[in-house]
PDB file of C-alpha atoms in Angstrom:
ATOM      1  CA  MET A   1      21.509  -8.586  28.989  1.00 47.00           C
ATOM      2  CA  SER A   2      23.455 -10.102  26.091  1.00 51.00           C
ATOM      3  CA  ALA A   3      22.357  -9.884  22.474  1.00 58.00           C
ATOM      4  CA  ALA A   4      21.627 -13.628  22.407  1.00 61.00           C
ATOM      5  CA  GLN A   5      19.046 -13.431  25.183  1.00 68.00           C
ATOM      6  CA  PRO A   6      15.549 -12.362  24.125  1.00 69.00           C
ATOM      7  CA  LYS A   7      13.860  -9.539  25.953  1.00 78.00           C
ATOM      8  CA  ALA A   8      11.352 -10.435  28.614  1.00 84.00           C
ATOM      9  CA  ARG A   9       7.873 -10.770  27.150  1.00 82.00           C
ATOM     10  CA  ARG A  10       5.278  -8.228  28.032  1.00 84.00           C
ATOM     11  CA  ARG A  11       2.074  -9.759  29.300  1.00 84.00           C
ATOM     12  CA  PHE A  12      -1.366  -8.393  28.526  1.00 83.00           C
ATOM     13  CA  PRO A  13      -3.657 -10.216  30.956  1.00 86.00           C
ATOM     14  CA  GLY A  14      -6.872  -8.515  29.824  1.00 87.00           C
ATOM     15  CA  LEU A  15      -6.331  -9.170  26.116  1.00 85.00           C
ATOM     16  CA  ASN A  16      -8.202 -12.063  24.522  1.00 86.00           C
ATOM     17  CA  ALA A  17      -6.505 -13.569  21.435  1.00 82.00           C
ATOM     18  CA  ALA A  18      -9.891 -14.238  19.806  1.00 82.00           C
ATOM     19  CA  VAL A  19     -10.499 -10.484  19.625  1.00 85.00           C
ATOM     20  CA  LEU A  20      -7.562 -10.153  17.239  1.00 87.00           C
ATOM     21  CA  GLN A  21      -8.846 -12.859  14.871  1.00 90.00           C
ATOM     22  CA  HIS A  22     -10.995 -12.020  11.877  1.00 93.00           C
ATOM     23  CA  PRO A  23     -14.515 -13.486  12.171  1.00 92.00           C
ATOM     24  CA  TYR A  24     -14.030 -15.487   8.957  1.00 94.00           C
ATOM     25  CA  ASP A  25     -10.787 -16.935  10.362  1.00 91.00           C
ATOM     26  CA  ARG A  26     -12.583 -17.963  13.560  1.00 90.00           C
ATOM     27  CA  ALA A  27     -15.367 -19.573  11.519  1.00 92.00           C
ATOM     28  CA  ALA A  28     -12.891 -21.453   9.308  1.00 90.00           C
ATOM     29  CA  LEU A  29     -10.943 -22.674  12.340  1.00 88.00           C
ATOM     30  CA  GLY A  30     -14.168 -23.847  13.973  1.00 90.00           C
ATOM     31  CA  ALA A  31     -15.133 -25.755  10.811  1.00 92.00           C
ATOM     32  CA  LEU A  32     -11.706 -27.406  10.654  1.00 90.00           C
ATOM     33  CA  GLN A  33     -11.884 -28.403  14.317  1.00 90.00           C
ATOM     34  CA  ARG A  34     -15.173 -30.195  13.643  1.00 94.00           C
ATOM     35  CA  VAL A  35     -13.524 -32.498  11.063  1.00 94.00           C
ATOM     36  CA  PRO A  36     -12.758 -35.741  12.929  1.00 94.00           C
ATOM     37  CA  GLY A  37      -9.089 -36.760  12.894  1.00 93.00           C
ATOM     38  CA  LEU A  38      -7.856 -33.638  11.122  1.00 93.00           C
ATOM     39  CA  ASP A  39      -5.824 -32.497  14.122  1.00 86.00           C
ATOM     40  CA  LEU A  40      -3.977 -35.846  14.145  1.00 90.00           C
ATOM     41  CA  VAL A  41      -3.248 -35.630  10.408  1.00 91.00           C
ATOM     42  CA  VAL A  42      -1.950 -32.073  10.714  1.00 85.00           C
ATOM     43  CA  ARG A  43       0.191 -32.990  13.728  1.00 83.00           C
ATOM     44  CA  LYS A  44       1.752 -35.925  11.838  1.00 83.00           C
ATOM     45  CA  PHE A  45       2.330 -33.760   8.772  1.00 82.00           C
ATOM     46  CA  ILE A  46       4.186 -31.206  10.866  1.00 79.00           C
ATOM     47  CA  GLU A  47       6.307 -34.010  12.364  1.00 76.00           C
ATOM     48  CA  LEU A  48       7.310 -35.171   8.883  1.00 78.00           C
ATOM     49  CA  PHE A  49       7.775 -31.751   7.335  1.00 75.00           C
ATOM     50  CA  PRO A  50       8.697 -29.325  10.104  1.00 78.00           C
ATOM     51  CA  GLU A  51       7.739 -25.724   9.766  1.00 77.00           C
ATOM     52  CA  ARG A  52      11.354 -24.767  10.399  1.00 76.00           C
ATOM     53  CA  VAL A  53      12.500 -26.568   7.253  1.00 82.00           C
ATOM     54  CA  ALA A  54       9.882 -24.709   5.231  1.00 80.00           C
ATOM     55  CA  TYR A  55      11.086 -21.415   6.705  1.00 81.00           C
ATOM     56  CA  ILE A  56      14.717 -22.158   5.847  1.00 81.00           C
ATOM     57  CA  LEU A  57      13.853 -23.197   2.307  1.00 81.00           C
ATOM     58  CA  ASN A  58      11.758 -20.073   1.822  1.00 81.00           C
ATOM     59  CA  THR A  59      14.520 -17.856   3.149  1.00 82.00           C
ATOM     60  CA  ALA A  60      17.096 -19.549   0.927  1.00 76.00           C
ATOM     61  CA  THR A  61      15.023 -19.176  -2.227  1.00 76.00           C
ATOM     62  CA  GLU A  62      14.257 -15.527  -1.510  1.00 72.00           C
ATOM     63  CA  SER A  63      17.866 -14.451  -0.997  1.00 72.00           C
ATOM     64  CA  LYS A  64      19.388 -12.561  -3.895  1.00 74.00           C
ATOM     65  CA  GLN A  65      23.083 -12.603  -4.776  1.00 75.00           C
ATOM     66  CA  THR A  66      24.581  -9.962  -6.992  1.00 77.00           C
ATOM     67  CA  GLY A  67      27.395 -10.507  -9.446  1.00 79.00           C
ATOM     68  CA  ALA A  68      29.797  -8.734  -7.092  1.00 82.00           C
ATOM     69  CA  PHE A  69      28.972 -11.168  -4.292  1.00 81.00           C
ATOM     70  CA  ILE A  70      29.501 -14.207  -6.501  1.00 82.00           C
ATOM     71  CA  ALA A  71      32.787 -12.760  -7.797  1.00 85.00           C
ATOM     72  CA  SER A  72      34.031 -12.214  -4.239  1.00 86.00           C
ATOM     73  CA  VAL A  73      33.166 -15.813  -3.337  1.00 85.00           C
ATOM     74  CA  GLU A  74      35.081 -17.036  -6.388  1.00 88.00           C
ATOM     75  CA  VAL A  75      38.112 -14.956  -5.371  1.00 89.00           C
ATOM     76  CA  LEU A  76      38.012 -16.435  -1.866  1.00 88.00           C
ATOM     77  CA  TYR A  77      37.670 -19.935  -3.308  1.00 88.00           C
ATOM     78  CA  HIS A  78      40.699 -19.462  -5.556  1.00 89.00           C
ATOM     79  CA  ARG A  79      42.733 -18.069  -2.621  1.00 89.00           C
ATOM     80  CA  TYR A  80      41.756 -21.117  -0.595  1.00 87.00           C
ATOM     81  CA  GLN A  81      42.846 -23.432  -3.404  1.00 87.00           C
ATOM     82  CA  GLU A  82      46.217 -21.664  -3.719  1.00 87.00           C
ATOM     83  CA  ALA A  83      46.802 -21.751   0.036  1.00 87.00           C
ATOM     84  CA  SER A  84      45.975 -25.440   0.327  1.00 77.00           C
ATOM     85  CA  TYR A  85      48.690 -26.533  -2.152  1.00 71.00           C
TER      86      TYR A  85
END
């Protein structure tokens, strides 16, 4: 199996997902599901602002660069400029 292929998922046929939810979470989800049209609004919102974009933005803002990293990028940039002339 190559590194790019995910491992096969383990199945737990006797496990109910609701058991893992907190009772307050289940109650809040039930209340939200009773609001008419909310599922359509949420679905459209996700179409316009995909969760993946939010993940990428969050990852980008949380990455930290040190001075040494920035200096090494500047050195590479200057080498590129010299090589291109």
